[in-house]
Amino acid sequence: MKHRIITISREFGSGGRTIGKSVAQRLHIPCYDQELIETIAEKSGFSQDYVRRTGEDTPRSGWFANALVGRSLSGASNQDYLWSIQRRTILELAQQGPCVIVGRCADAILKDQADCLTVFIHAPLAIRAKRIVQRYGETDTAPEKRLREKDRRRAAYYQFYTDLEWGAAKNFHISLDSGALGLDRCVDLIAGLY
């Protein structure tokens, strides 16, 4: 039996995490975001911080460096090992029942495995910059640069492990501009499609 799963992929600062949690609350189903990080950390033996940093994007040194450094004799890297556990965990969660899963390539992992509504949340750079400053504060790096770097790493990771283009509308059932629609309207639209 297939379950109804909603996956939320998102640009950094677009409010995708907030939207995912709100959709889950509205539908009275679990939302896996931080909980997914905790489960993957427990299963892998890696720290939650390591899983959070490397579980959906390439290291700051770039995917090429990660592809060559830190590999075992079998050719697998820590990130490959983490991907394997992340994939298996997401498949297990999908078997347990309806839920919302935020990020971690869940849309690609579940595309053939579950009755899945795949959503991509994006917003204009200026709106996302304002949101990350409000949420995470200022740093020495300009917000726009932080956004571009995080999205670049997510895109590289997504393509490396799924062979799909991150953010491409053809890979999702629905793509929503949270800047134009607002977070609440995005929640309404997604919940309405469930």
CSV table of C-alpha atoms in Angstrom, one decimal:
chain,number,residue,atom,x,y,z
A,1,MET,CA,0.0,0.0,0.0
A,2,LYS,CA,1.3,3.4,-0.9
A,3,HIS,CA,1.0,6.4,1.4
A,4,ARG,CA,0.7,10.1,0.6
A,5,ILE,CA,4.0,11.8,1.2
A,6,ILE,CA,4.8,15.5,0.6
A,7,THR,CA,8.4,16.4,0.0
A,8,ILE,CA,9.5,20.1,0.3
A,9,SER,CA,12.7,21.0,-1.5
A,10,ARG,CA,13.6,24.7,-1.2
A,11,GLU,CA,16.0,27.5,-1.9
A,12,PHE,CA,17.9,28.6,1.2
A,13,GLY,CA,15.9,31.4,2.9
A,14,SER,CA,12.7,30.7,1.0
A,15,GLY,CA,10.7,29.6,4.1
A,16,GLY,CA,10.4,26.0,2.8
A,17,ARG,CA,11.1,24.5,6.3
A,18,THR,CA,8.4,26.7,7.9
A,19,ILE,CA,6.0,25.9,5.1
A,20,GLY,CA,6.6,22.1,5.5
A,21,LYS,CA,6.0,22.2,9.2
A,22,SER,CA,2.8,24.3,8.8
A,23,VAL,CA,1.5,21.9,6.1
A,24,ALA,CA,2.1,18.9,8.4
A,25,GLN,CA,0.4,20.6,11.4
A,26,ARG,CA,-2.6,21.5,9.2
A,27,LEU,CA,-2.9,17.9,7.9
A,28,HIS,CA,-2.1,16.3,11.3
A,29,ILE,CA,0.8,14.3,9.9
A,30,PRO,CA,4.5,14.1,11.0
A,31,CYS,CA,7.0,16.5,9.5
A,32,TYR,CA,10.6,15.2,9.2
A,33,ASP,CA,13.3,17.9,9.2
A,34,GLN,CA,15.3,18.1,12.4
A,35,GLU,CA,13.9,14.7,13.3
A,36,LEU,CA,15.4,13.3,10.2
A,37,ILE,CA,18.8,14.7,11.0
A,38,GLU,CA,18.6,13.2,14.5
A,39,THR,CA,17.7,9.7,13.1
A,40,ILE,CA,20.4,9.8,10.4
A,41,ALA,CA,23.0,10.9,13.0
A,42,GLU,CA,22.0,8.1,15.3
A,43,LYS,CA,22.1,5.4,12.5
A,44,SER,CA,25.4,6.7,11.0
A,45,GLY,CA,27.3,7.5,14.1
A,46,PHE,CA,28.0,11.0,12.8
A,47,SER,CA,27.2,14.1,14.8
A,48,GLN,CA,23.9,16.0,14.1
A,49,ASP,CA,26.0,19.0,13.2
A,50,TYR,CA,27.9,16.9,10.6
A,51,VAL,CA,24.6,15.5,9.2
A,52,ARG,CA,23.1,19.0,9.1
A,53,ARG,CA,26.1,20.4,7.2
A,54,THR,CA,26.8,17.6,4.8
A,55,GLY,CA,23.5,15.7,4.4
A,56,GLU,CA,22.1,17.8,1.5
A,57,ASP,CA,25.0,19.9,0.2
A,58,THR,CA,28.6,19.5,-0.8
A,59,PRO,CA,31.4,20.7,1.6
A,60,ARG,CA,32.6,24.3,1.2
A,61,SER,CA,35.6,23.0,-0.7
A,62,GLY,CA,33.3,21.8,-3.5
A,63,TRP,CA,32.0,18.5,-4.7
A,64,PHE,CA,35.1,17.8,-6.8
A,65,ALA,CA,37.3,17.8,-3.7
A,66,ASN,CA,34.8,15.7,-1.8
A,67,ALA,CA,34.8,13.2,-4.6
A,68,LEU,CA,38.6,12.7,-4.3
A,69,VAL,CA,39.4,13.1,-0.6
A,70,GLY,CA,38.4,10.8,2.3
A,71,ARG,CA,37.5,7.7,0.4
A,72,SER,CA,37.8,4.2,1.8
A,73,LEU,CA,39.5,1.4,0.0
A,74,SER,CA,36.1,0.5,-1.5
A,75,GLY,CA,35.9,4.0,-3.0
A,76,ALA,CA,33.1,5.3,-0.7
A,77,SER,CA,33.4,8.6,1.1
A,78,ASN,CA,31.8,9.6,4.4
A,79,GLN,CA,29.3,11.5,2.4
A,80,ASP,CA,28.5,8.4,0.3
A,81,TYR,CA,27.9,6.5,3.5
A,82,LEU,CA,25.7,9.3,4.8
A,83,TRP,CA,23.8,9.3,1.6
A,84,SER,CA,23.1,5.6,1.8
A,85,ILE,CA,21.8,6.0,5.4
A,86,GLN,CA,19.8,9.1,4.5
A,87,ARG,CA,18.2,7.3,1.5
A,88,ARG,CA,17.3,4.2,3.5
A,89,THR,CA,15.9,6.3,6.3
A,90,ILE,CA,13.7,8.3,4.0
A,91,LEU,CA,12.4,5.1,2.3
A,92,GLU,CA,11.6,3.7,5.8
A,93,LEU,CA,9.7,6.9,6.8
A,94,ALA,CA,7.6,6.7,3.7
A,95,GLN,CA,6.6,3.2,4.5
A,96,GLN,CA,5.4,4.2,8.0
A,97,GLY,CA,2.6,6.5,6.7
A,98,PRO,CA,1.7,9.9,5.5
A,99,CYS,CA,4.2,12.7,6.3
A,100,VAL,CA,6.0,15.8,5.1
A,101,ILE,CA,9.8,15.4,4.5
A,102,VAL,CA,11.9,18.6,4.1
A,103,GLY,CA,14.9,18.5,1.9
A,104,ARG,CA,17.6,15.8,1.7
A,105,CYS,CA,16.7,14.8,-1.9
A,106,ALA,CA,13.5,13.1,-0.6
A,107,ASP,CA,11.7,14.1,-3.8
A,108,ALA,CA,14.1,12.1,-6.0
A,109,ILE,CA,14.5,9.2,-3.5
A,110,LEU,CA,10.7,8.7,-3.3
A,111,LYS,CA,9.7,9.5,-6.9
A,112,ASP,CA,9.2,5.8,-7.8
A,113,GLN,CA,8.7,4.6,-4.2
A,114,ALA,CA,5.7,6.4,-2.8
A,115,ASP,CA,2.5,8.3,-3.7
A,116,CYS,CA,4.4,11.6,-3.4
A,117,LEU,CA,3.6,15.2,-4.0
A,118,THR,CA,6.9,16.9,-4.7
A,119,VAL,CA,7.1,20.7,-4.0
A,120,PHE,CA,9.9,23.2,-4.7
A,121,ILE,CA,9.8,26.5,-2.8
A,122,HIS,CA,11.7,29.5,-4.1
A,123,ALA,CA,11.7,33.3,-3.7
A,124,PRO,CA,13.5,36.3,-5.0
A,125,LEU,CA,17.0,36.9,-3.7
A,126,ALA,CA,16.2,40.1,-1.8
A,127,ILE,CA,13.3,38.5,0.1
A,128,ARG,CA,15.4,35.5,1.0
A,129,ALA,CA,18.3,37.7,2.1
A,130,LYS,CA,16.0,39.6,4.4
A,131,ARG,CA,14.6,36.3,5.8
A,132,ILE,CA,18.0,34.8,6.6
A,133,VAL,CA,19.2,37.9,8.3
A,134,GLN,CA,16.0,37.9,10.5
A,135,ARG,CA,16.3,34.2,11.2
A,136,TYR,CA,20.1,33.7,11.5
A,137,GLY,CA,21.5,37.2,12.0
A,138,GLU,CA,24.2,39.0,10.2
A,139,THR,CA,27.7,37.5,9.5
A,140,ASP,CA,30.8,38.8,7.9
A,141,THR,CA,29.5,37.4,4.6
A,142,ALA,CA,26.8,39.4,2.7
A,143,PRO,CA,23.4,37.6,2.8
A,144,GLU,CA,23.2,37.4,-1.0
A,145,LYS,CA,26.6,35.6,-1.1
A,146,ARG,CA,25.5,33.2,1.7
A,147,LEU,CA,22.4,32.4,-0.3
A,148,ARG,CA,24.2,31.8,-3.6
A,149,GLU,CA,26.8,29.6,-1.9
A,150,LYS,CA,24.3,27.4,0.0
A,151,ASP,CA,22.1,27.0,-3.1
A,152,ARG,CA,25.1,26.2,-5.2
A,153,ARG,CA,26.2,23.5,-2.8
A,154,ARG,CA,22.7,22.0,-2.6
A,155,ALA,CA,22.4,22.0,-6.4
A,156,ALA,CA,25.8,20.2,-6.7
A,157,TYR,CA,24.9,17.6,-4.1
A,158,TYR,CA,21.4,17.0,-5.6
A,159,GLN,CA,22.9,16.5,-9.1
A,160,PHE,CA,25.7,14.3,-7.8
A,161,TYR,CA,23.4,11.9,-6.0
A,162,THR,CA,20.2,12.0,-8.1
A,163,ASP,CA,21.5,12.9,-11.6
A,164,LEU,CA,18.7,15.5,-11.7
A,165,GLU,CA,18.8,19.3,-11.9
A,166,TRP,CA,17.9,20.9,-8.5
A,167,GLY,CA,15.1,23.3,-8.7
A,168,ALA,CA,14.1,22.4,-12.3
A,169,ALA,CA,10.3,22.7,-12.5
A,170,LYS,CA,10.0,19.5,-14.6
A,171,ASN,CA,11.3,17.5,-11.5
A,172,PHE,CA,8.5,18.7,-9.2
A,173,HIS,CA,4.7,18.6,-9.3
A,174,ILE,CA,4.5,22.2,-8.1
A,175,SER,CA,6.9,25.1,-7.7
A,176,LEU,CA,5.8,28.0,-5.5
A,177,ASP,CA,7.3,31.5,-5.2
A,178,SER,CA,6.9,32.1,-1.4
A,179,GLY,CA,8.0,35.7,-2.0
A,180,ALA,CA,5.0,36.4,-4.3
A,181,LEU,CA,2.5,34.1,-2.6
A,182,GLY,CA,3.5,34.4,1.0
A,183,LEU,CA,4.1,31.5,3.4
A,184,ASP,CA,0.5,31.1,4.4
A,185,ARG,CA,-0.8,30.9,0.8
A,186,CYS,CA,1.9,28.3,0.0
A,187,VAL,CA,0.6,26.2,2.9
A,188,ASP,CA,-3.0,26.6,1.7
A,189,LEU,CA,-2.0,25.5,-1.8
A,190,ILE,CA,0.0,22.5,-0.8
A,191,ALA,CA,-2.5,21.3,1.8
A,192,GLY,CA,-5.2,21.7,-0.8
A,193,LEU,CA,-3.4,19.3,-3.2
A,194,TYR,CA,-3.0,16.7,-0.5
